[in-house]
PDB file of C-alpha atoms in Angstrom:
ATOM      1  CA  MET A   9      42.842  -2.253 -14.151  1.00 78.00           C
ATOM      2  CA  LEU A  10      40.480  -0.160 -16.491  1.00 86.00           C
ATOM      3  CA  ALA A  11      37.987  -3.232 -16.505  1.00 86.00           C
ATOM      4  CA  GLU A  12      38.246  -3.242 -12.458  1.00 89.00           C
ATOM      5  CA  ALA A  13      37.523   0.415 -12.618  1.00 91.00           C
ATOM      6  CA  LEU A  14      34.362   0.187 -14.783  1.00 93.00           C
ATOM      7  CA  GLY A  15      32.925  -2.992 -12.769  1.00 91.00           C
ATOM      8  CA  GLY A  16      33.587  -0.767  -9.531  1.00 93.00           C
ATOM      9  CA  ALA A  17      31.699   2.235 -10.865  1.00 95.00           C
ATOM     10  CA  ALA A  18      28.932   0.024 -12.286  1.00 93.00           C
ATOM     11  CA  ALA A  19      28.454  -1.781  -8.894  1.00 93.00           C
ATOM     12  CA  LEU A  20      28.459   1.580  -6.825  1.00 95.00           C
ATOM     13  CA  SER A  21      25.964   2.908  -9.533  1.00 96.00           C
ATOM     14  CA  THR A  22      23.640   0.225  -8.891  1.00 95.00           C
ATOM     15  CA  ALA A  23      23.821   0.717  -5.283  1.00 96.00           C
ATOM     16  CA  ALA A  24      23.219   4.297  -5.482  1.00 96.00           C
ATOM     17  CA  ILE A  25      20.320   3.834  -7.991  1.00 97.00           C
ATOM     18  CA  TRP A  26      18.597   1.178  -5.788  1.00 96.00           C
ATOM     19  CA  ALA A  27      19.060   3.465  -2.876  1.00 96.00           C
ATOM     20  CA  TYR A  28      17.531   6.324  -4.705  1.00 97.00           C
ATOM     21  CA  VAL A  29      14.443   4.568  -5.874  1.00 97.00           C
ATOM     22  CA  SER A  30      13.984   3.021  -2.329  1.00 96.00           C
ATOM     23  CA  VAL A  31      13.606   6.814  -0.909  1.00 96.00           C
ATOM     24  CA  ALA A  32      11.561   7.687  -3.878  1.00 97.00           C
ATOM     25  CA  TYR A  33       9.077   4.972  -3.756  1.00 97.00           C
ATOM     26  CA  LYS A  34       8.021   5.972  -0.307  1.00 95.00           C
ATOM     27  CA  LYS A  35       5.612   8.531  -1.769  1.00 95.00           C
ATOM     28  CA  TYR A  36       3.863   5.951  -3.829  1.00 97.00           C
ATOM     29  CA  VAL A  37       3.332   3.310  -0.963  1.00 97.00           C
ATOM     30  CA  ARG A  38       1.691   6.291   1.072  1.00 95.00           C
ATOM     31  CA  GLU A  39      -0.558   6.788  -1.903  1.00 95.00           C
ATOM     32  CA  LEU A  40      -1.322   3.459  -3.220  1.00 96.00           C
ATOM     33  CA  GLY A  41      -0.150   0.795  -0.703  1.00 96.00           C
ATOM     34  CA  PRO A  42       2.660  -1.685  -1.014  1.00 96.00           C
ATOM     35  CA  LEU A  43       0.818  -4.033  -3.354  1.00 96.00           C
ATOM     36  CA  ARG A  44      -0.579  -1.558  -5.962  1.00 96.00           C
ATOM     37  CA  THR A  45       3.022   0.252  -6.247  1.00 97.00           C
ATOM     38  CA  ASN A  46       4.462  -2.997  -6.748  1.00 96.00           C
ATOM     39  CA  VAL A  47       2.367  -3.950  -9.456  1.00 96.00           C
ATOM     40  CA  MET A  48       2.959  -0.392 -11.064  1.00 97.00           C
ATOM     41  CA  ARG A  49       6.669  -1.103 -10.759  1.00 96.00           C
ATOM     42  CA  MET A  50       6.416  -4.403 -12.595  1.00 94.00           C
ATOM     43  CA  LEU A  51       4.158  -3.084 -15.485  1.00 94.00           C
ATOM     44  CA  TYR A  52       6.495  -0.156 -16.263  1.00 95.00           C
ATOM     45  CA  ALA A  53       9.739  -1.992 -15.639  1.00 91.00           C
ATOM     46  CA  SER A  54       8.068  -4.667 -18.347  1.00 90.00           C
ATOM     47  CA  ILE A  55       7.157  -1.832 -20.959  1.00 92.00           C
ATOM     48  CA  ALA A  56      10.828  -0.459 -20.597  1.00 88.00           C
ATOM     49  CA  THR A  57      12.824  -3.877 -21.181  1.00 84.00           C
ATOM     50  CA  ALA A  58      10.268  -5.725 -23.454  1.00 86.00           C
ATOM     51  CA  PRO A  59      11.772  -4.582 -26.745  1.00 84.00           C
ATOM     52  CA  LEU A  60      15.283  -5.587 -25.857  1.00 78.00           C
ATOM     53  CA  ALA A  61      14.042  -8.652 -24.293  1.00 77.00           C
ATOM     54  CA  ALA A  62      12.215  -9.731 -27.419  1.00 76.00           C
ATOM     55  CA  LEU A  63      15.497  -9.770 -29.489  1.00 77.00           C
ATOM     56  CA  LEU A  64      17.551 -11.784 -26.692  1.00 71.00           C
ATOM     57  CA  LEU A  65      15.039 -13.961 -25.291  1.00 68.00           C
ATOM     58  CA  ARG A  66      15.325 -17.678 -26.078  1.00 70.00           C
ATOM     59  CA  PRO A  67      13.207 -20.500 -24.739  1.00 72.00           C
ATOM     60  CA  GLY A  68      14.819 -23.111 -22.361  1.00 73.00           C
ATOM     61  CA  PRO A  69      15.148 -23.998 -18.784  1.00 79.00           C
ATOM     62  CA  GLY A  70      16.476 -20.338 -17.887  1.00 83.00           C
ATOM     63  CA  ALA A  71      13.310 -19.013 -18.289  1.00 88.00           C
ATOM     64  CA  ALA A  72      11.425 -21.049 -15.937  1.00 90.00           C
ATOM     65  CA  TYR A  73      14.162 -20.077 -13.361  1.00 90.00           C
ATOM     66  CA  ALA A  74      13.664 -16.451 -14.355  1.00 89.00           C
ATOM     67  CA  LEU A  75       9.946 -16.720 -14.070  1.00 92.00           C
ATOM     68  CA  ALA A  76       9.999 -18.417 -10.595  1.00 93.00           C
ATOM     69  CA  SER A  77      12.661 -16.042  -9.320  1.00 91.00           C
ATOM     70  CA  GLY A  78      10.319 -13.242 -10.260  1.00 92.00           C
ATOM     71  CA  VAL A  79       7.381 -14.411  -8.370  1.00 95.00           C
ATOM     72  CA  LEU A  80       9.560 -15.005  -5.274  1.00 94.00           C
ATOM     73  CA  SER A  81      11.797 -12.225  -4.979  1.00 93.00           C
ATOM     74  CA  LEU A  82      10.213  -9.342  -7.142  1.00 94.00           C
ATOM     75  CA  GLY A  83       6.583 -10.399  -6.011  1.00 96.00           C
ATOM     76  CA  VAL A  84       6.772 -11.620  -2.573  1.00 97.00           C
ATOM     77  CA  GLY A  85      10.020  -9.840  -1.620  1.00 97.00           C
ATOM     78  CA  ASP A  86       9.604  -6.650  -2.971  1.00 97.00           C
ATOM     79  CA  THR A  87       6.016  -6.200  -1.786  1.00 97.00           C
ATOM     80  CA  LEU A  88       7.572  -7.108   1.669  1.00 98.00           C
ATOM     81  CA  TYR A  89      10.293  -4.517   1.286  1.00 97.00           C
ATOM     82  CA  LEU A  90       7.725  -1.626   0.326  1.00 97.00           C
ATOM     83  CA  SER A  91       5.674  -2.693   3.187  1.00 97.00           C
ATOM     84  CA  SER A  92       8.721  -2.226   5.454  1.00 97.00           C
ATOM     85  CA  ILE A  93       9.324   1.174   3.838  1.00 96.00           C
ATOM     86  CA  GLY A  94       5.633   2.356   4.379  1.00 95.00           C
ATOM     87  CA  ALA A  95       5.943   1.012   8.070  1.00 95.00           C
ATOM     88  CA  ALA A  96       9.466   1.884   9.280  1.00 94.00           C
ATOM     89  CA  GLY A  97      10.967   3.873   6.814  1.00 95.00           C
ATOM     90  CA  VAL A  98      13.837   3.376   4.085  1.00 95.00           C
ATOM     91  CA  SER A  99      16.683   3.728   6.977  1.00 94.00           C
ATOM     92  CA  VAL A 100      15.253   0.486   8.850  1.00 95.00           C
ATOM     93  CA  ALA A 101      13.768  -1.287   5.538  1.00 96.00           C
ATOM     94  CA  ALA A 102      17.282  -1.104   3.718  1.00 96.00           C
ATOM     95  CA  PRO A 103      19.610  -2.475   6.089  1.00 96.00           C
ATOM     96  CA  VAL A 104      17.567  -5.156   7.612  1.00 96.00           C
ATOM     97  CA  SER A 105      16.516  -6.691   4.115  1.00 96.00           C
ATOM     98  CA  TYR A 106      19.988  -6.471   3.053  1.00 94.00           C
ATOM     99  CA  THR A 107      20.973  -9.078   5.444  1.00 94.00           C
ATOM    100  CA  TYR A 108      19.688 -11.392   2.620  1.00 92.00           C
ATOM    101  CA  VAL A 109      23.041 -11.696   1.090  1.00 89.00           C
ATOM    102  CA  VAL A 110      24.617 -13.167   4.113  1.00 90.00           C
ATOM    103  CA  LEU A 111      21.254 -15.542   4.579  1.00 86.00           C
ATOM    104  CA  ALA A 112      21.804 -16.483   0.885  1.00 82.00           C
ATOM    105  CA  GLU A 113      25.448 -17.817   1.887  1.00 81.00           C
ATOM    106  CA  LEU A 114      24.255 -19.282   5.200  1.00 82.00           C
ATOM    107  CA  ILE A 115      21.671 -21.164   3.122  1.00 77.00           C
ATOM    108  CA  SER A 116      23.687 -22.284   0.374  1.00 73.00           C
ATOM    109  CA  ALA A 117      26.612 -23.445   2.380  1.00 71.00           C
ATOM    110  CA  PRO A 118      24.792 -26.691   3.763  1.00 73.00           C
ATOM    111  CA  LEU A 119      23.339 -27.347   0.066  1.00 66.00           C
ATOM    112  CA  LEU A 120      26.673 -27.481  -1.403  1.00 61.00           C
ATOM    113  CA  ARG A 121      27.864 -29.491   1.499  1.00 72.00           C
ATOM    114  CA  GLU A 122      30.471 -26.793   2.537  1.00 69.00           C
ATOM    115  CA  PRO A 123      31.300 -26.360   6.314  1.00 75.00           C
ATOM    116  CA  LEU A 124      30.215 -22.882   7.791  1.00 76.00           C
ATOM    117  CA  SER A 125      33.464 -21.061   8.294  1.00 82.00           C
ATOM    118  CA  PRO A 126      34.392 -19.042  11.130  1.00 85.00           C
ATOM    119  CA  GLY A 127      34.270 -16.071   8.748  1.00 87.00           C
ATOM    120  CA  LEU A 128      30.579 -16.811   7.701  1.00 87.00           C
ATOM    121  CA  LEU A 129      29.595 -17.414  11.306  1.00 88.00           C
ATOM    122  CA  ALA A 130      31.153 -13.883  12.311  1.00 92.00           C
ATOM    123  CA  ALA A 131      29.172 -12.339   9.421  1.00 92.00           C
ATOM    124  CA  ALA A 132      26.052 -14.128  10.842  1.00 92.00           C
ATOM    125  CA  ALA A 133      26.803 -12.391  14.309  1.00 93.00           C
ATOM    126  CA  LEU A 134      27.475  -9.150  12.857  1.00 94.00           C
ATOM    127  CA  VAL A 135      23.991  -9.397  11.199  1.00 94.00           C
ATOM    128  CA  VAL A 136      22.219 -10.180  14.367  1.00 93.00           C
ATOM    129  CA  ALA A 137      23.800  -7.452  15.746  1.00 94.00           C
ATOM    130  CA  GLY A 138      22.804  -5.160  12.979  1.00 94.00           C
ATOM    131  CA  VAL A 139      19.282  -6.183  13.305  1.00 94.00           C
ATOM    132  CA  ALA A 140      19.219  -5.857  17.082  1.00 92.00           C
ATOM    133  CA  LEU A 141      20.834  -2.151  16.937  1.00 91.00           C
ATOM    134  CA  ILE A 142      18.122  -1.314  14.414  1.00 92.00           C
ATOM    135  CA  SER A 143      15.145  -2.971  16.310  1.00 88.00           C
ATOM    136  CA  ARG A 144      15.806  -2.594  19.497  1.00 79.00           C
ATOM    137  CA  GLY A 145      18.925   0.100  19.900  1.00 67.00           C
ATOM    138  CA  PRO A 146      19.260   3.325  22.113  1.00 61.00           C
ATOM    139  CA  GLY A 147      17.041   5.913  21.125  1.00 62.00           C
ATOM    140  CA  GLY A 148      14.263   3.959  20.656  1.00 66.00           C
ATOM    141  CA  GLY A 149      13.609   0.892  18.636  1.00 75.00           C
ATOM    142  CA  ALA A 150      12.185   0.748  15.134  1.00 84.00           C
ATOM    143  CA  PRO A 151       8.332  -0.503  14.438  1.00 89.00           C
ATOM    144  CA  LEU A 152       8.602  -4.278  14.890  1.00 90.00           C
ATOM    145  CA  ARG A 153       6.046  -4.841  12.074  1.00 93.00           C
ATOM    146  CA  GLY A 154       8.509  -2.994   9.815  1.00 95.00           C
ATOM    147  CA  VAL A 155      11.571  -5.008  10.812  1.00 94.00           C
ATOM    148  CA  LEU A 156       9.457  -8.323  10.439  1.00 95.00           C
ATOM    149  CA  TYR A 157       8.400  -7.203   6.906  1.00 97.00           C
ATOM    150  CA  ALA A 158      12.171  -6.675   5.913  1.00 97.00           C
ATOM    151  CA  LEU A 159      13.262  -9.896   7.561  1.00 96.00           C
ATOM    152  CA  GLY A 160      10.614 -11.629   4.944  1.00 97.00           C
ATOM    153  CA  ALA A 161      12.047  -9.769   2.298  1.00 97.00           C
ATOM    154  CA  ALA A 162      15.244 -11.081   3.144  1.00 95.00           C
ATOM    155  CA  ALA A 163      14.343 -14.441   3.256  1.00 94.00           C
ATOM    156  CA  ALA A 164      12.397 -14.327  -0.150  1.00 95.00           C
ATOM    157  CA  TRP A 165      15.447 -12.402  -1.817  1.00 93.00           C
ATOM    158  CA  SER A 166      17.916 -15.022  -0.661  1.00 89.00           C
ATOM    159  CA  LEU A 167      16.050 -17.825  -2.260  1.00 86.00           C
ATOM    160  CA  GLY A 168      14.986 -15.708  -5.562  1.00 86.00           C
ATOM    161  CA  GLN A 169      18.748 -15.127  -5.818  1.00 80.00           C
ATOM    162  CA  VAL A 170      19.544 -18.827  -6.207  1.00 76.00           C
ATOM    163  CA  LEU A 171      17.029 -18.905  -8.981  1.00 84.00           C
ATOM    164  CA  ILE A 172      18.641 -15.996 -10.796  1.00 81.00           C
ATOM    165  CA  GLY A 173      22.045 -17.757 -10.751  1.00 75.00           C
ATOM    166  CA  ALA A 174      20.357 -20.887 -12.171  1.00 80.00           C
ATOM    167  CA  ALA A 175      18.849 -18.767 -14.959  1.00 83.00           C
ATOM    168  CA  ASP A 176      22.302 -17.084 -15.742  1.00 78.00           C
ATOM    169  CA  VAL A 177      23.977 -20.468 -15.758  1.00 77.00           C
ATOM    170  CA  ALA A 178      21.301 -21.858 -18.110  1.00 82.00           C
ATOM    171  CA  GLY A 179      22.779 -18.976 -20.697  1.00 82.00           C
ATOM    172  CA  LEU A 180      19.867 -16.349 -20.297  1.00 82.00           C
ATOM    173  CA  SER A 181      20.780 -12.593 -20.890  1.00 79.00           C
ATOM    174  CA  PRO A 182      20.243 -10.190 -17.985  1.00 77.00           C
ATOM    175  CA  VAL A 183      18.022  -7.944 -19.846  1.00 77.00           C
ATOM    176  CA  ALA A 184      15.903 -11.114 -20.660  1.00 82.00           C
ATOM    177  CA  ILE A 185      15.949 -12.302 -17.151  1.00 83.00           C
ATOM    178  CA  ALA A 186      14.933  -8.711 -16.020  1.00 81.00           C
ATOM    179  CA  PHE A 187      11.861  -8.816 -18.179  1.00 85.00           C
ATOM    180  CA  LEU A 188      10.817 -12.164 -17.448  1.00 88.00           C
ATOM    181  CA  ARG A 189      10.998 -11.623 -13.628  1.00 88.00           C
ATOM    182  CA  ALA A 190       9.146  -8.411 -13.848  1.00 89.00           C
ATOM    183  CA  SER A 191       6.563  -9.956 -16.076  1.00 90.00           C
ATOM    184  CA  ALA A 192       5.835 -12.902 -13.900  1.00 92.00           C
ATOM    185  CA  SER A 193       5.553 -10.916 -10.872  1.00 94.00           C
ATOM    186  CA  GLY A 194       3.686  -8.531 -12.107  1.00 93.00           C
ATOM    187  CA  ALA A 195       0.953 -11.016 -13.315  1.00 94.00           C
ATOM    188  CA  ALA A 196       0.913 -12.671 -10.045  1.00 95.00           C
ATOM    189  CA  LEU A 197       0.660  -9.401  -8.056  1.00 95.00           C
ATOM    190  CA  SER A 198      -2.378  -8.252 -10.339  1.00 95.00           C
ATOM    191  CA  ALA A 199      -4.139 -11.231  -9.611  1.00 95.00           C
ATOM    192  CA  VAL A 200      -3.593 -10.866  -5.929  1.00 95.00           C
ATOM    193  CA  ALA A 201      -4.506  -7.057  -6.240  1.00 94.00           C
ATOM    194  CA  GLU A 202      -7.702  -7.810  -8.194  1.00 92.00           C
ATOM    195  CA  ALA A 203      -8.660 -10.530  -5.503  1.00 93.00           C
ATOM    196  CA  ARG A 204      -8.309  -7.719  -2.836  1.00 90.00           C
ATOM    197  CA  GLY A 205     -10.355  -5.347  -4.433  1.00 88.00           C
ATOM    198  CA  GLY A 206      -8.670  -4.076  -7.782  1.00 85.00           C
ATOM    199  CA  GLY A 207      -7.994  -0.359  -8.304  1.00 90.00           C
ATOM    200  CA  LEU A 208      -5.329  -1.007 -10.600  1.00 94.00           C
ATOM    201  CA  GLY A 209      -6.847   0.965 -13.394  1.00 94.00           C
ATOM    202  CA  ASP A 210      -6.793   4.257 -11.142  1.00 95.00           C
ATOM    203  CA  ALA A 211      -3.267   3.405 -10.176  1.00 95.00           C
ATOM    204  CA  VAL A 212      -2.213   3.574 -13.662  1.00 96.00           C
ATOM    205  CA  ARG A 213      -4.391   6.891 -14.501  1.00 96.00           C
ATOM    206  CA  SER A 214      -2.635   8.402 -11.367  1.00 96.00           C
ATOM    207  CA  THR A 215       1.246   7.148 -12.102  1.00 96.00           C
ATOM    208  CA  TRP A 216       1.823   7.117 -15.633  1.00 96.00           C
ATOM    209  CA  ARG A 217       2.838  10.621 -15.725  1.00 95.00           C
ATOM    210  CA  THR A 218       4.652  11.046 -12.806  1.00 97.00           C
ATOM    211  CA  PRO A 219       8.274   9.761 -12.157  1.00 97.00           C
ATOM    212  CA  LEU A 220       7.145   6.191 -11.201  1.00 97.00           C
ATOM    213  CA  PRO A 221       7.724   4.832 -14.790  1.00 97.00           C
ATOM    214  CA  LEU A 222      11.188   6.227 -14.831  1.00 97.00           C
ATOM    215  CA  LEU A 223      11.820   4.762 -11.311  1.00 97.00           C
ATOM    216  CA  ALA A 224      10.858   1.463 -12.253  1.00 96.00           C
ATOM    217  CA  ALA A 225      12.793   1.453 -15.598  1.00 94.00           C
ATOM    218  CA  ALA A 226      15.831   2.640 -13.366  1.00 95.00           C
ATOM    219  CA  ASP A 227      15.286   0.288 -10.690  1.00 94.00           C
ATOM    220  CA  LEU A 228      14.404  -3.153 -12.483  1.00 89.00           C
ATOM    221  CA  GLY A 229      15.957  -2.221 -16.077  1.00 85.00           C
ATOM    222  CA  LEU A 230      19.166  -0.048 -15.688  1.00 90.00           C
ATOM    223  CA  GLY A 231      20.033  -1.152 -12.157  1.00 90.00           C
ATOM    224  CA  VAL A 232      20.087  -4.759 -13.168  1.00 83.00           C
ATOM    225  CA  SER A 233      21.701  -4.555 -16.323  1.00 83.00           C
ATOM    226  CA  LEU A 234      24.464  -2.595 -14.356  1.00 89.00           C
ATOM    227  CA  PHE A 235      24.626  -5.114 -11.501  1.00 86.00           C
ATOM    228  CA  ALA A 236      25.109  -7.899 -14.371  1.00 80.00           C
ATOM    229  CA  ALA A 237      28.091  -5.476 -15.836  1.00 85.00           C
ATOM    230  CA  SER A 238      29.783  -5.352 -12.447  1.00 87.00           C
ATOM    231  CA  ILE A 239      29.698  -9.055 -12.266  1.00 81.00           C
ATOM    232  CA  SER A 240      31.232  -9.706 -15.474  1.00 79.00           C
ATOM    233  CA  LEU A 241      33.834  -6.987 -15.259  1.00 87.00           C
ATOM    234  CA  LEU A 242      34.719  -7.639 -11.412  1.00 87.00           C
ATOM    235  CA  ASP A 243      33.478 -11.060 -10.318  1.00 80.00           C
ATOM    236  CA  PHE A 244      30.199 -12.121  -8.381  1.00 78.00           C
ATOM    237  CA  ASP A 245      31.585 -11.669  -4.651  1.00 80.00           C
ATOM    238  CA  ARG A 246      33.351  -8.233  -5.147  1.00 85.00           C
ATOM    239  CA  ALA A 247      30.353  -7.027  -7.185  1.00 87.00           C
ATOM    240  CA  VAL A 248      27.944  -8.010  -4.266  1.00 87.00           C
ATOM    241  CA  VAL A 249      30.397  -6.565  -1.620  1.00 87.00           C
ATOM    242  CA  LEU A 250      30.077  -3.179  -3.468  1.00 92.00           C
ATOM    243  CA  VAL A 251      26.422  -2.979  -4.113  1.00 92.00           C
ATOM    244  CA  SER A 252      25.525  -4.118  -0.590  1.00 92.00           C
ATOM    245  CA  SER A 253      26.881  -0.531   0.540  1.00 94.00           C
ATOM    246  CA  LEU A 254      23.185   0.339  -0.569  1.00 95.00           C
ATOM    247  CA  PRO A 255      21.816   0.668   2.842  1.00 96.00           C
ATOM    248  CA  LEU A 256      24.395   3.368   3.939  1.00 95.00           C
ATOM    249  CA  PHE A 257      23.429   5.010   0.485  1.00 95.00           C
ATOM    250  CA  ALA A 258      19.902   4.785   1.222  1.00 96.00           C
ATOM    251  CA  GLN A 259      20.106   6.465   4.666  1.00 96.00           C
ATOM    252  CA  LEU A 260      22.375   9.114   3.281  1.00 96.00           C
ATOM    253  CA  MET A 261      19.603   9.976   0.651  1.00 96.00           C
ATOM    254  CA  ALA A 262      17.017   9.744   3.178  1.00 95.00           C
ATOM    255  CA  TRP A 263      18.561  12.266   5.140  1.00 95.00           C
ATOM    256  CA  ALA A 264      19.660  14.604   2.695  1.00 95.00           C
ATOM    257  CA  SER A 265      16.088  14.672   1.102  1.00 94.00           C
ATOM    258  CA  GLY A 266      14.568  15.676   4.356  1.00 93.00           C
ATOM    259  CA  SER A 267      12.320  12.594   4.409  1.00 92.00           C
ATOM    260  CA  GLU A 268      13.792  10.838   7.143  1.00 94.00           C
ATOM    261  CA  ARG A 269      16.350  11.400  10.116  1.00 92.00           C
ATOM    262  CA  PRO A 270      18.064   8.130  10.863  1.00 92.00           C
ATOM    263  CA  ARG A 271      18.886   7.371  14.308  1.00 91.00           C
ATOM    264  CA  PRO A 272      22.401   6.683  15.283  1.00 92.00           C
ATOM    265  CA  ALA A 273      21.683   3.127  16.411  1.00 92.00           C
ATOM    266  CA  GLU A 274      19.758   2.895  12.618  1.00 94.00           C
ATOM    267  CA  VAL A 275      23.303   3.701  11.095  1.00 95.00           C
ATOM    268  CA  ALA A 276      25.618   1.686  13.148  1.00 94.00           C
ATOM    269  CA  GLY A 277      23.134  -1.228  12.469  1.00 95.00           C
ATOM    270  CA  ALA A 278      23.572  -0.726   8.691  1.00 96.00           C
ATOM    271  CA  ALA A 279      27.150  -0.382   9.137  1.00 96.00           C
ATOM    272  CA  ALA A 280      27.135  -3.605  10.732  1.00 96.00           C
ATOM    273  CA  VAL A 281      25.132  -5.399   8.095  1.00 95.00           C
ATOM    274  CA  VAL A 282      27.704  -3.955   5.479  1.00 95.00           C
ATOM    275  CA  ALA A 283      30.437  -5.274   7.387  1.00 95.00           C
ATOM    276  CA  ALA A 284      28.712  -8.831   7.696  1.00 94.00           C
ATOM    277  CA  VAL A 285      28.850  -8.665   3.593  1.00 93.00           C
ATOM    278  CA  VAL A 286      32.160  -7.925   3.631  1.00 92.00           C
ATOM    279  CA  VAL A 287      33.587 -10.242   6.326  1.00 92.00           C
ATOM    280  CA  ALA A 288      31.319 -13.244   4.658  1.00 88.00           C
ATOM    281  CA  PHE A 289      32.913 -12.723   1.124  1.00 86.00           C
ATOM    282  CA  ALA A 290      36.604 -11.987   2.836  1.00 84.00           C
ATOM    283  CA  ALA A 291      36.165 -15.430   4.378  1.00 70.00           C
ATOM    284  CA  LYS A 292      34.801 -16.908   1.369  1.00 69.00           C
ATOM    285  CA  ALA A 293      37.650 -15.720  -0.850  1.00 63.00           C
ATOM    286  CA  ARG A 294      40.249 -17.209   1.285  1.00 62.00           C
TER     287      ARG A 294
END
């Protein structure tokens, strides 16, 4: 019972941390743009996780999976997610991008030669309904560009999640995975940013004394470690379901901070996405 309670607390804490930083990043996206903001996240997260990762890191195939996951999910996926926050706000970006959880299940089913269960199909229908409510619901639709960015993030995250699983199976520690992912994506994003005009030195000088380093460490260091702990204390399915409450956390925090006023259709869409995750994993557990 204690282990389950601690696991649940870790999962919900992860959701709360990731929701909070999603709201907090909006300021930096406006000032630096999504690409440079993401480079700064990776830089500060790499610095925060490097000392412990150096003790835990072991060469092997797990490292390659973690590096590839970093480029795909943190490099491509997170940049698109930050772009969605800048274009449409957290109230749209968080629920639409978190459809990746159901998308990953839909992708993995044929790869594992498993039939698509009625529960998974119902979850997919809820995802479609949720995205439709957010993008074209009553009270005016969300900016299409922001919705498309979030869907792109969902696709990248779903594929990156498979690679994280492979790194975990290969025996790589969560902290080492976090460090390698942040380092790989940071290097790739830095190259892209320099090719597109640079400005990374100015970005470091303008952010190193701000909350951004702490936000990045909490997001990609503490958040990832808590998520890994919740999986070990509960199990993967229940941990994912609890963490996927993030869209509702994010909308509540955006409203409480005064930075956004989510439309009723956006709240209903987020609830549909969270319900889709619950349905998908409930069907999987049967």
